[in-house]
CSV table of C-alpha atoms in Angstrom, one decimal:
chain,number,residue,atom,x,y,z
A,1,MET,CA,-15.8,-7.9,-0.3
A,2,ALA,CA,-17.4,-5.1,-0.5
A,3,ARG,CA,-17.6,-5.0,3.9
A,4,VAL,CA,-13.9,-5.7,3.8
A,5,ARG,CA,-13.3,-3.0,1.3
A,6,HIS,CA,-15.3,-0.5,3.3
A,7,ALA,CA,-13.5,-1.4,6.4
A,8,ALA,CA,-9.9,-0.8,4.9
A,9,ALA,CA,-10.8,2.2,3.2
A,10,SER,CA,-11.8,3.4,7.0
A,11,ALA,CA,-8.5,2.0,8.0
A,12,ILE,CA,-6.6,4.2,5.9
A,13,ARG,CA,-8.2,7.1,6.3
A,14,GLY,CA,-8.1,6.5,10.1
A,15,PHE,CA,-4.4,6.1,10.3
A,16,PHE,CA,-3.4,8.5,8.5
A,17,ASP,CA,-5.3,10.9,10.6
A,18,MET,CA,-3.6,9.4,13.5
A,19,ASN,CA,-0.5,10.5,12.1
A,20,ASP,CA,-1.1,13.9,11.2
A,21,PHE,CA,-2.1,13.1,7.5
A,22,VAL,CA,-4.3,15.9,5.6
A,23,GLU,CA,-6.6,14.2,2.8
A,24,ILE,CA,-6.1,16.1,0.0
A,25,HIS,CA,-8.1,16.0,-3.5
A,26,THR,CA,-5.9,15.9,-6.8
A,27,PRO,CA,-7.7,16.0,-10.0
A,28,VAL,CA,-8.6,13.4,-12.2
A,29,LEU,CA,-8.0,15.8,-15.2
A,30,THR,CA,-4.4,16.1,-15.8
A,31,SER,CA,-1.7,17.3,-18.4
A,32,SER,CA,0.9,15.2,-17.0
A,33,ASP,CA,1.6,11.7,-17.1
A,34,CYS,CA,3.3,10.6,-14.1
A,35,GLU,CA,4.9,7.4,-14.8
A,36,GLY,CA,5.3,8.4,-18.5
A,37,ALA,CA,4.6,4.5,-19.5
A,38,GLY,CA,2.5,6.4,-22.2
A,39,GLU,CA,-0.5,4.4,-20.6
A,40,ALA,CA,-2.7,7.1,-20.4
A,41,PHE,CA,-6.6,7.6,-21.5
A,42,ARG,CA,-6.4,10.8,-23.2
A,43,VAL,CA,-9.6,12.8,-22.9
A,44,VAL,CA,-11.2,14.2,-26.1
A,45,CYS,CA,-14.4,16.9,-25.9
A,46,ASP,CA,-17.0,15.6,-28.0
A,47,HIS,CA,-18.9,18.4,-28.3
A,48,THR,CA,-19.6,20.4,-31.4
A,49,SER,CA,-18.4,23.4,-33.6
A,50,THR,CA,-21.0,25.6,-32.0
A,51,ASP,CA,-18.6,26.2,-28.9
A,52,SER,CA,-17.1,29.3,-30.9
A,53,ASN,CA,-15.0,30.4,-27.7
A,54,ALA,CA,-13.2,27.1,-28.1
A,55,ASN,CA,-12.8,27.6,-31.7
A,56,ASP,CA,-11.6,31.1,-31.7
A,57,ASN,CA,-9.0,29.9,-28.9
A,58,ASN,CA,-7.8,26.4,-30.8
A,59,SER,CA,-8.1,28.0,-34.7
A,60,ASN,CA,-4.6,27.5,-35.2
A,61,ASN,CA,-4.4,24.4,-33.4
A,62,SER,CA,-3.8,21.0,-36.1
A,63,ASN,CA,-2.6,18.9,-33.1
A,64,PRO,CA,-5.5,16.3,-33.3
A,65,LYS,CA,-4.5,15.4,-29.6
A,66,VAL,CA,-5.3,18.6,-28.5
A,67,ASN,CA,-8.2,19.0,-26.2
A,68,SER,CA,-10.3,21.8,-27.7
A,69,PHE,CA,-11.9,22.7,-24.4
A,70,PHE,CA,-8.8,22.8,-22.5
A,71,GLY,CA,-6.4,23.5,-25.3
A,72,SER,CA,-3.8,21.2,-24.9
A,73,GLU,CA,-3.8,17.4,-24.3
A,74,VAL,CA,-5.6,15.8,-21.0
A,75,PHE,CA,-5.5,12.6,-19.4
A,76,LEU,CA,-7.7,11.1,-16.9
A,77,THR,CA,-4.9,10.5,-14.1
A,78,VAL,CA,-2.4,7.4,-13.7
A,79,SER,CA,-1.3,8.9,-10.6
A,80,GLY,CA,-1.8,11.7,-8.0
A,81,GLN,CA,1.7,11.9,-7.0
A,82,LEU,CA,3.1,15.1,-8.6
A,83,GLN,CA,0.4,17.5,-7.3
A,84,ALA,CA,0.3,15.7,-3.8
A,85,GLU,CA,4.3,16.9,-3.9
A,86,MET,CA,3.1,20.2,-4.3
A,87,MET,CA,0.7,20.1,-1.4
A,88,ALA,CA,3.3,18.5,0.8
A,89,CYS,CA,6.0,20.9,0.8
A,90,ALA,CA,3.2,23.5,2.3
A,91,LEU,CA,1.8,20.9,4.7
A,92,SER,CA,4.7,18.6,5.7
A,93,LYS,CA,2.0,15.3,5.2
A,94,VAL,CA,-0.2,14.5,2.9
A,95,TYR,CA,-2.2,12.0,1.1
A,96,THR,CA,-4.4,11.1,-1.5
A,97,PHE,CA,-7.2,8.5,-2.1
A,98,GLY,CA,-9.0,8.0,-5.1
A,99,PRO,CA,-9.9,6.7,-8.9
A,100,THR,CA,-6.6,6.5,-11.2
A,101,PHE,CA,-6.7,5.2,-14.6
A,102,ARG,CA,-4.2,3.0,-17.2
A,103,ALA,CA,-4.7,2.4,-20.9
A,104,ASP,CA,-2.6,-1.0,-20.3
A,105,GLN,CA,-4.1,-3.5,-22.7
A,106,SER,CA,-3.2,-6.3,-20.3
A,107,ASN,CA,-6.2,-8.4,-20.2
A,108,THR,CA,-5.1,-10.4,-17.2
A,109,ARG,CA,-6.4,-10.9,-13.8
A,110,ASN,CA,-4.1,-8.6,-12.6
A,111,HIS,CA,-5.4,-5.9,-14.3
A,112,LEU,CA,-7.8,-3.0,-14.4
A,113,ALA,CA,-8.3,-0.2,-16.4
A,114,GLU,CA,-9.6,2.0,-13.2
A,115,PHE,CA,-8.6,1.6,-9.8
A,116,TRP,CA,-8.4,3.3,-6.4
A,117,MET,CA,-4.8,4.4,-5.3
A,118,ILE,CA,-3.4,6.0,-1.6
A,119,GLU,CA,-0.7,8.0,-2.4
A,120,PRO,CA,0.9,9.8,1.0
A,121,GLU,CA,3.6,12.2,0.0
A,122,MET,CA,6.3,13.4,3.4
A,123,ALA,CA,8.3,16.0,3.3
A,124,HIS,CA,11.8,15.5,5.4
A,125,ALA,CA,10.8,11.9,4.7
A,126,ASP,CA,13.7,9.2,3.9
A,127,LEU,CA,13.6,5.9,2.5
A,128,ARG,CA,13.6,4.1,6.1
A,129,GLU,CA,11.0,6.6,7.1
A,130,ASN,CA,8.9,5.8,3.9
A,131,ALA,CA,9.3,2.2,4.4
A,132,GLU,CA,8.0,2.4,8.4
A,133,THR,CA,5.2,4.2,7.4
A,134,ALA,CA,4.3,2.2,4.5
A,135,GLN,CA,4.5,-1.3,7.5
A,136,ASN,CA,2.8,0.7,9.9
A,137,MET,CA,-0.4,1.2,7.4
A,138,VAL,CA,-0.3,-2.1,6.1
A,139,GLN,CA,0.1,-3.8,9.4
A,140,HIS,CA,-2.5,-1.2,10.8
A,141,VAL,CA,-5.3,-2.2,8.0
A,142,ILE,CA,-4.8,-5.8,8.5
A,143,LYS,CA,-5.4,-5.1,12.3
A,144,GLN,CA,-8.5,-3.3,11.7
A,145,VAL,CA,-10.3,-5.7,9.2
A,146,LEU,CA,-9.6,-8.7,11.4
A,147,GLU,CA,-11.3,-7.2,14.4
A,148,ARG,CA,-14.0,-5.4,12.3
A,149,CYS,CA,-15.0,-8.9,9.8
A,150,PRO,CA,-14.9,-11.4,11.7
A,151,ALA,CA,-17.8,-13.3,10.0
A,152,ASP,CA,-16.5,-12.3,6.3
A,153,MET,CA,-13.0,-13.2,7.1
A,154,GLU,CA,-14.1,-16.5,8.4
A,155,PHE,CA,-16.0,-17.0,4.6
A,156,PHE,CA,-13.2,-16.2,3.1
A,157,GLU,CA,-11.1,-18.6,5.1
A,158,LYS,CA,-14.0,-20.8,4.6
A,159,ARG,CA,-14.4,-20.8,0.9
A,160,VAL,CA,-11.7,-19.1,-1.3
A,161,ASP,CA,-8.6,-19.2,0.6
A,162,PRO,CA,-8.0,-21.2,3.6
A,163,GLN,CA,-4.2,-19.8,4.0
A,164,VAL,CA,-5.5,-16.1,4.0
A,165,THR,CA,-5.8,-15.4,7.9
A,166,GLN,CA,-2.4,-17.5,8.6
A,167,ARG,CA,-0.6,-15.0,5.9
A,168,LEU,CA,-2.0,-11.7,7.2
A,169,GLN,CA,-0.8,-13.3,10.9
A,170,ARG,CA,2.4,-13.6,9.5
A,171,ALA,CA,2.3,-9.9,8.5
A,172,LEU,CA,1.7,-8.8,11.6
A,173,ALA,CA,4.4,-11.0,13.4
A,174,GLY,CA,7.4,-8.8,13.2
A,175,PRO,CA,8.9,-6.0,11.3
A,176,PHE,CA,9.1,-6.9,7.2
A,177,GLU,CA,12.2,-8.0,5.9
A,178,THR,CA,14.2,-5.5,3.4
A,179,ILE,CA,17.1,-6.2,0.3
A,180,THR,CA,18.3,-4.6,-2.1
A,181,TYR,CA,17.3,-5.3,-5.7
A,182,SER,CA,20.9,-6.3,-6.6
A,183,GLN,CA,20.7,-9.2,-3.7
A,184,ALA,CA,17.0,-9.8,-5.1
A,185,VAL,CA,18.8,-10.6,-8.2
A,186,ALA,CA,21.5,-12.4,-6.6
A,187,LEU,CA,18.9,-14.8,-4.7
A,188,LEU,CA,16.9,-15.2,-7.7
A,189,LEU,CA,20.0,-16.6,-9.6
A,190,LYS,CA,20.7,-19.5,-7.3
A,191,PRO,CA,19.4,-22.7,-8.0
A,192,HIS,CA,16.3,-23.6,-7.6
A,193,PRO,CA,15.8,-26.4,-4.7
A,194,ALA,CA,14.5,-30.2,-6.1
A,195,GLY,CA,10.9,-30.0,-7.7
A,196,GLN,CA,10.9,-25.6,-7.9
A,197,GLU,CA,10.0,-24.9,-11.4
A,198,SER,CA,12.3,-22.2,-13.3
A,199,PHE,CA,10.9,-19.0,-14.4
A,200,GLU,CA,9.2,-18.3,-17.4
A,201,PHE,CA,11.3,-14.7,-17.8
A,202,PRO,CA,14.8,-14.9,-17.4
A,203,VAL,CA,16.6,-13.3,-14.3
A,204,SER,CA,19.6,-10.7,-14.9
A,205,TRP,CA,20.9,-7.4,-13.2
A,206,GLY,CA,19.0,-4.4,-15.3
A,207,ALA,CA,15.8,-6.8,-15.6
A,208,ASP,CA,12.4,-5.8,-14.3
A,209,LEU,CA,10.9,-8.0,-11.6
A,210,HIS,CA,8.0,-10.2,-12.8
A,211,LYS,CA,5.4,-11.2,-10.6
A,212,GLU,CA,6.9,-14.9,-10.6
A,213,HIS,CA,10.1,-13.6,-9.3
A,214,GLU,CA,8.2,-11.3,-6.5
A,215,ARG,CA,6.4,-14.5,-5.1
A,216,TYR,CA,9.3,-16.6,-5.2
A,217,LEU,CA,11.2,-13.7,-3.0
A,218,VAL,CA,8.2,-13.3,-0.8
A,219,ASP,CA,7.0,-17.3,-0.9
A,220,ALA,CA,10.7,-19.3,-1.1
A,221,VAL,CA,13.1,-17.1,0.4
A,222,PHE,CA,11.0,-15.0,3.1
A,223,ASP,CA,9.0,-18.4,3.8
A,224,GLY,CA,5.8,-15.6,3.6
A,225,ARG,CA,7.2,-12.2,5.2
A,226,PRO,CA,6.4,-9.5,3.5
A,227,VAL,CA,9.6,-7.9,2.4
A,228,PHE,CA,11.2,-4.6,0.7
A,229,VAL,CA,13.2,-4.7,-2.6
A,230,VAL,CA,15.4,-1.3,-2.3
A,231,ASP,CA,17.7,0.5,-4.5
A,232,TYR,CA,16.4,-0.5,-8.1
A,233,PRO,CA,17.9,0.3,-11.6
A,234,GLN,CA,17.2,4.2,-12.7
A,235,SER,CA,16.6,2.3,-15.9
A,236,LEU,CA,13.5,0.5,-14.5
A,237,LYS,CA,12.0,3.3,-12.6
A,238,PRO,CA,9.9,6.5,-13.3
A,239,PHE,CA,12.2,10.2,-13.5
A,240,TYR,CA,11.3,11.5,-10.6
A,241,MET,CA,13.1,8.8,-8.2
A,242,LYS,CA,16.5,9.9,-6.3
A,243,LEU,CA,19.6,9.1,-8.2
A,244,ASN,CA,21.9,7.4,-5.3
A,245,ASP,CA,25.2,9.0,-5.2
A,246,LYS,CA,28.4,7.4,-7.0
A,247,ASP,CA,30.3,7.7,-3.8
A,248,ASP,CA,28.0,5.0,-2.1
A,249,SER,CA,29.0,2.1,-4.6
A,250,ASN,CA,31.1,0.1,-1.8
A,251,ASN,CA,28.4,-0.6,0.2
A,252,ASN,CA,26.7,-3.4,-1.8
A,253,ASN,CA,27.6,-5.8,1.3
A,254,ASN,CA,26.5,-3.7,3.9
A,255,ASN,CA,23.9,-5.1,6.8
A,256,ASN,CA,19.9,-5.5,5.5
A,257,ASN,CA,18.8,-3.2,7.6
A,258,ASN,CA,21.4,-0.3,7.4
A,259,ASN,CA,19.5,1.4,4.3
A,260,ASN,CA,19.8,4.6,5.5
A,261,ASN,CA,20.9,8.3,3.9
A,262,ASN,CA,24.8,7.0,3.8
A,263,GLU,CA,23.9,3.6,2.7
A,264,HIS,CA,23.1,3.6,-1.0
A,265,ARG,CA,24.0,1.3,-3.7
A,266,ARG,CA,24.8,1.1,-7.0
A,267,GLY,CA,24.7,-1.4,-9.6
A,268,PRO,CA,28.2,-4.6,-9.8
A,269,ASN,CA,29.4,-2.2,-12.4
A,270,GLY,CA,28.6,0.9,-11.1
A,271,GLU,CA,25.3,1.2,-12.9
A,272,PRO,CA,22.7,4.1,-11.6
A,273,THR,CA,20.5,3.3,-8.8
A,274,VAL,CA,17.4,4.7,-7.2
A,275,GLN,CA,15.9,5.4,-4.0
A,276,ALA,CA,13.0,3.1,-4.9
A,277,MET,CA,11.3,0.9,-2.7
A,278,ASP,CA,8.6,-1.9,-3.5
A,279,LEU,CA,6.7,-3.8,-1.1
A,280,LEU,CA,6.4,-7.5,-1.8
A,281,VAL,CA,3.7,-9.6,-0.1
A,282,PRO,CA,2.2,-13.2,-0.6
A,283,THR,CA,0.2,-14.3,-3.1
A,284,ILE,CA,0.2,-10.6,-4.9
A,285,GLY,CA,3.6,-9.6,-5.5
A,286,GLU,CA,4.3,-5.8,-5.3
A,287,LEU,CA,1.5,-4.0,-3.3
A,288,ILE,CA,3.4,-0.8,-2.8
A,289,GLY,CA,5.9,1.4,-5.0
A,290,GLY,CA,7.7,4.1,-3.6
A,291,SER,CA,10.5,6.1,-3.4
A,292,VAL,CA,12.5,9.0,-2.3
A,293,ARG,CA,12.1,11.9,-4.8
A,294,GLU,CA,14.7,13.7,-6.7
A,295,GLU,CA,14.2,17.5,-4.8
A,296,ARG,CA,18.1,17.8,-7.0
A,297,TYR,CA,16.5,20.8,-9.5
A,298,ASP,CA,19.8,20.0,-11.6
A,299,VAL,CA,19.8,16.4,-11.5
A,300,LEU,CA,16.2,16.5,-12.1
A,301,LYS,CA,16.1,18.2,-15.2
A,302,GLN,CA,19.0,16.4,-16.8
A,303,ARG,CA,17.5,13.0,-15.9
A,304,MET,CA,14.1,14.6,-18.1
A,305,ALA,CA,16.4,16.1,-20.7
A,306,THR,CA,17.7,12.7,-20.9
A,307,LEU,CA,14.0,10.8,-21.5
A,308,GLY,CA,12.8,13.1,-24.3
A,309,MET,CA,11.1,14.9,-22.0
A,310,SER,CA,9.1,18.6,-22.3
A,311,GLU,CA,10.5,21.0,-20.1
A,312,ALA,CA,7.0,23.3,-21.4
A,313,ASP,CA,5.0,20.3,-20.1
A,314,TYR,CA,7.0,19.8,-16.8
A,315,GLY,CA,7.9,23.2,-16.1
A,316,TRP,CA,6.2,23.8,-12.9
A,317,TYR,CA,7.4,20.6,-11.7
A,318,LEU,CA,11.1,21.8,-12.2
A,319,ASP,CA,10.3,25.1,-10.8
A,320,LEU,CA,9.2,23.4,-7.2
A,321,ARG,CA,12.9,22.8,-7.5
A,322,LYS,CA,14.2,25.9,-8.7
A,323,TYR,CA,12.3,28.0,-6.2
A,324,GLY,CA,12.8,25.8,-2.7
A,325,THR,CA,11.9,22.6,-2.0
A,326,VAL,CA,12.7,20.1,0.8
A,327,PRO,CA,13.7,16.3,0.5
A,328,HIS,CA,10.5,14.2,0.9
A,329,ALA,CA,9.1,11.0,-0.2
A,330,GLY,CA,6.1,9.0,-1.0
A,331,TYR,CA,4.5,5.7,-2.1
A,332,GLY,CA,1.4,4.5,-3.8
A,333,LEU,CA,-0.8,1.5,-2.7
A,334,GLY,CA,-3.2,-0.3,-5.3
A,335,PHE,CA,-6.2,-0.4,-3.3
A,336,GLU,CA,-7.8,-3.6,-5.0
A,337,ARG,CA,-4.5,-5.3,-4.9
A,338,LEU,CA,-5.0,-4.5,-0.9
A,339,VAL,CA,-8.5,-5.8,-1.0
A,340,GLN,CA,-7.0,-9.1,-2.7
A,341,PHE,CA,-4.1,-9.4,0.0
A,342,LEU,CA,-6.5,-9.2,3.0
A,343,THR,CA,-9.0,-11.8,1.3
A,344,GLY,CA,-7.6,-14.2,-0.8
A,345,ILE,CA,-9.3,-13.3,-4.2
A,346,ASN,CA,-7.6,-14.5,-6.8
A,347,ASN,CA,-8.9,-12.2,-9.7
A,348,ILE,CA,-8.2,-8.6,-8.9
A,349,ARG,CA,-11.7,-7.9,-11.3
A,350,ASP,CA,-13.9,-9.3,-8.1
A,351,ALA,CA,-12.0,-7.2,-5.8
A,352,ILE,CA,-14.0,-3.7,-7.0
A,353,PRO,CA,-17.7,-4.1,-7.3
A,354,ILE,CA,-18.0,-2.4,-11.0
A,355,PRO,CA,-14.3,-3.7,-13.0
A,356,ARG,CA,-13.3,-2.0,-15.5
A,357,ALA,CA,-10.7,-3.7,-18.1
A,358,PRO,CA,-10.2,-4.0,-21.7
A,359,GLY,CA,-12.9,-4.7,-24.0
A,360,SER,CA,-15.4,-4.7,-20.5
A,361,CYS,CA,-17.0,-1.2,-19.1
A,362,PRO,CA,-20.6,-2.2,-18.9
A,363,PHE,CA,-22.8,0.1,-16.7
């Protein structure tokens, strides 16, 4: 596993280097919750009251959540995306590769409290270019791992998952499929083949796709080929994703491959959707999540107000639009999920040398 991690990490950096991306280092300590899900670890100082400067600076602050060292609430990062957007506007194409943290109490084989994320951000990119970059990166990593780790892959095929190499070869065979969220819901609502179990979680437009839905789409509908699902309901996605225009609501029946800027979709009753994409792969479900970022100042400000977000906390992010920006897009790839996909490992905690999860933080 460690050798495959190393080969995959080297391949990722090599891919971005070949394509003129600049690696940047975003902070682990942050005052921003990128995903807005309330699952961030809050950082508190463990020093005593002997730090007179800290006490003086915060003597009037009665909020126990405020970090006396920094003078504000501070969290372990859940994503470097917001900071990467700053750099992309200056350097055009950037990426981060570092640890991220989620205080998610889900004690399952699919969750870690500490994991590694790859997050590219590209100026002047639309949803199609974003998806193309993601596909090319994944295929490049697969090729490199198969070439550099033949003995390890033979081990995984014999001892862990006999279908792992076949799945990887299928991902290399051609371009990934693309469907809209609305099309995905329609496919999931179709009667299942005889012998196919029904879903535990019901399917409806506006409901999130669960792992069982994602895996059904990939394995049963698209015969094990990776698939992009695009144009999700706005209500399911974070505040920064670009809203699709209202006058594109009649394009629901366009060809799957025509996902350019002029052919975005609305919901069946005109519900707002965003220019988001999730890449689904066999056995894993969602491997990559990304979007075009909302560059329109007024639209972004209204969205943040609707969600009750503090303009004081995110004013710097709004200022990136207020004083001039460019259309840009990016995505996040969970590295441990990629390792699972490459090796067939079933439990994500086996895809990292020293896993951190609820109730478990040894060493």
